[in-house]
């Protein structure tokens, strides 16, 4: 059964850091984009980063130079989102999601578009709250 499990959320002060983890299981990670999305209260889901199976990464301007997505070199089913210099606007529920495609070009396009509707499997989400 396809499964994604996030962990690592919590309460952090502005300017602080958090690292989220995502464990994927039950499906092949070939030609796959792993996306990180967040949903602030009263708003839709927003893509904040992605990484493809061949290591391509993408970030929107809102988080560029603050967030870093990575994959564990040893445990290849583990993905991370390192978030630095957190701001109150970063508050929300963070989800990891997987989109399985047929080729690398399509995977990269999906990653860059950051459209939640193109993702097949979702985790349950983890709350991140930035405040004092």
Tab-separated table of C-alpha atoms in Angstrom:
chain	number	residue	atom	x	y	z
A	1	UNK	CA	0.000	0.000	0.000
A	2	UNK	CA	1.332	3.405	-0.981
A	3	UNK	CA	2.221	5.465	2.061
A	4	UNK	CA	3.933	8.732	2.960
A	5	UNK	CA	4.540	9.659	6.582
A	6	UNK	CA	5.732	13.108	7.652
A	7	UNK	CA	7.322	14.035	10.954
A	8	UNK	CA	9.255	16.885	12.523
A	9	UNK	CA	6.749	19.697	12.802
A	10	UNK	CA	6.383	21.882	15.855
A	11	UNK	CA	6.441	25.383	17.291
A	12	UNK	CA	9.442	27.564	16.491
A	13	UNK	CA	10.269	31.211	16.987
A	14	UNK	CA	10.718	33.540	13.999
A	15	UNK	CA	14.200	33.131	12.590
A	16	UNK	CA	14.406	29.558	13.834
A	17	UNK	CA	14.792	26.280	11.954
A	18	UNK	CA	12.993	22.969	11.598
A	19	UNK	CA	13.662	19.839	9.615
A	20	UNK	CA	10.737	17.808	8.337
A	21	UNK	CA	11.062	14.166	7.330
A	22	UNK	CA	9.015	12.104	4.893
A	23	UNK	CA	9.147	8.319	4.684
A	24	UNK	CA	7.827	6.819	1.443
A	25	UNK	CA	6.812	3.184	1.021
A	26	UNK	CA	4.691	0.891	-1.125
A	27	UNK	CA	5.543	2.317	-4.539
A	28	UNK	CA	8.493	2.688	-6.849
A	29	UNK	CA	10.456	5.930	-6.608
A	30	UNK	CA	11.596	5.755	-10.249
A	31	UNK	CA	10.380	8.738	-12.304
A	32	UNK	CA	8.921	10.279	-9.186
A	33	UNK	CA	8.685	13.816	-7.898
A	34	UNK	CA	8.463	14.208	-4.141
A	35	UNK	CA	6.816	17.521	-3.400
A	36	UNK	CA	6.437	19.441	-0.185
A	37	UNK	CA	3.271	21.491	0.150
A	38	UNK	CA	1.875	23.643	2.905
A	39	UNK	CA	-1.602	24.827	3.747
A	40	UNK	CA	-2.082	27.908	5.870
A	41	UNK	CA	-5.360	28.399	7.749
A	42	UNK	CA	-8.105	29.412	5.336
A	43	UNK	CA	-5.893	29.018	2.249
A	44	UNK	CA	-5.244	26.416	-0.410
A	45	UNK	CA	-2.198	24.173	-0.640
A	46	UNK	CA	0.983	25.798	-1.882
A	47	UNK	CA	3.994	23.952	-3.242
A	48	UNK	CA	7.165	24.912	-1.386
A	49	UNK	CA	9.737	22.543	-2.875
A	50	UNK	CA	10.234	19.336	-4.782
A	51	UNK	CA	12.915	16.827	-5.631
A	52	UNK	CA	12.908	14.298	-8.444
A	53	UNK	CA	14.401	10.821	-8.456
A	54	UNK	CA	17.441	12.058	-10.385
A	55	UNK	CA	18.113	14.835	-7.869
A	56	UNK	CA	16.562	17.849	-9.604
A	57	UNK	CA	15.173	20.348	-7.104
A	58	UNK	CA	12.920	23.377	-7.369
A	59	UNK	CA	11.814	26.144	-5.005
A	60	UNK	CA	9.374	29.005	-5.448
A	61	UNK	CA	10.678	32.499	-4.683
A	62	UNK	CA	8.816	32.590	-1.357
A	63	UNK	CA	11.167	29.997	0.165
A	64	UNK	CA	14.238	30.082	-2.073
A	65	UNK	CA	17.500	30.361	-0.084
A	66	UNK	CA	15.646	29.417	3.137
A	67	UNK	CA	14.348	25.909	2.435
A	68	UNK	CA	16.360	22.927	1.223
A	69	UNK	CA	14.902	19.614	0.075
A	70	UNK	CA	17.036	16.492	0.080
A	71	UNK	CA	17.012	12.721	-0.126
A	72	UNK	CA	18.876	10.395	2.194
A	73	UNK	CA	21.788	8.810	0.322
A	74	UNK	CA	21.590	5.627	2.378
A	75	UNK	CA	17.854	5.263	3.041
A	76	UNK	CA	16.613	6.189	-0.401
A	77	UNK	CA	12.977	6.246	0.697
A	78	UNK	CA	13.604	9.136	3.133
A	79	UNK	CA	13.193	12.764	2.148
A	80	UNK	CA	13.801	15.923	4.153
A	81	UNK	CA	12.827	19.564	4.117
A	82	UNK	CA	15.256	21.787	6.001
A	83	UNK	CA	13.593	25.111	6.800
A	84	UNK	CA	15.723	28.023	8.020
A	85	UNK	CA	14.957	31.635	8.904
A	86	UNK	CA	11.321	30.745	9.450
A	87	UNK	CA	8.721	33.486	9.315
A	88	UNK	CA	5.160	33.661	10.682
A	89	UNK	CA	3.885	33.337	7.087
A	90	UNK	CA	5.481	29.878	6.963
A	91	UNK	CA	2.900	28.641	9.474
A	92	UNK	CA	0.696	25.836	8.208
A	93	UNK	CA	0.264	22.114	7.788
A	94	UNK	CA	3.095	20.672	5.735
A	95	UNK	CA	2.545	17.670	3.500
A	96	UNK	CA	4.827	15.533	1.426
A	97	UNK	CA	3.381	14.039	-1.737
A	98	UNK	CA	4.510	11.819	-4.583
A	99	UNK	CA	3.821	12.093	-8.286
A	100	UNK	CA	4.729	9.110	-10.437
A	101	UNK	CA	5.390	9.793	-14.119
A	102	UNK	CA	6.629	7.902	-17.178
A	103	UNK	CA	9.868	9.757	-17.880
A	104	UNK	CA	12.304	12.243	-16.379
A	105	UNK	CA	11.190	15.224	-18.457
A	106	UNK	CA	7.612	14.834	-17.240
A	107	UNK	CA	8.778	14.391	-13.650
A	108	UNK	CA	10.729	17.650	-13.789
A	109	UNK	CA	7.798	19.521	-15.336
A	110	UNK	CA	5.512	18.297	-12.553
A	111	UNK	CA	8.080	19.312	-9.965
A	112	UNK	CA	8.369	22.854	-11.345
A	113	UNK	CA	4.617	23.357	-11.756
A	114	UNK	CA	3.947	22.463	-8.107
A	115	UNK	CA	0.306	21.637	-8.845
A	116	UNK	CA	-1.174	19.545	-6.037
A	117	UNK	CA	-3.607	17.908	-8.485
A	118	UNK	CA	-0.713	16.204	-10.257
A	119	UNK	CA	0.366	14.340	-7.132
A	120	UNK	CA	-0.883	10.800	-6.563
A	121	UNK	CA	-0.046	9.980	-2.944
A	122	UNK	CA	-0.128	12.176	0.143
A	123	UNK	CA	0.989	12.050	3.724
A	124	UNK	CA	-1.186	13.030	6.652
A	125	UNK	CA	0.593	16.334	7.234
A	126	UNK	CA	2.565	17.833	10.106
A	127	UNK	CA	1.855	21.180	11.761
A	128	UNK	CA	4.463	23.933	11.671
A	129	UNK	CA	3.786	27.027	13.736
A	130	UNK	CA	6.116	30.013	13.653
A	131	UNK	CA	5.520	32.408	16.506
A	132	UNK	CA	6.670	33.551	19.883
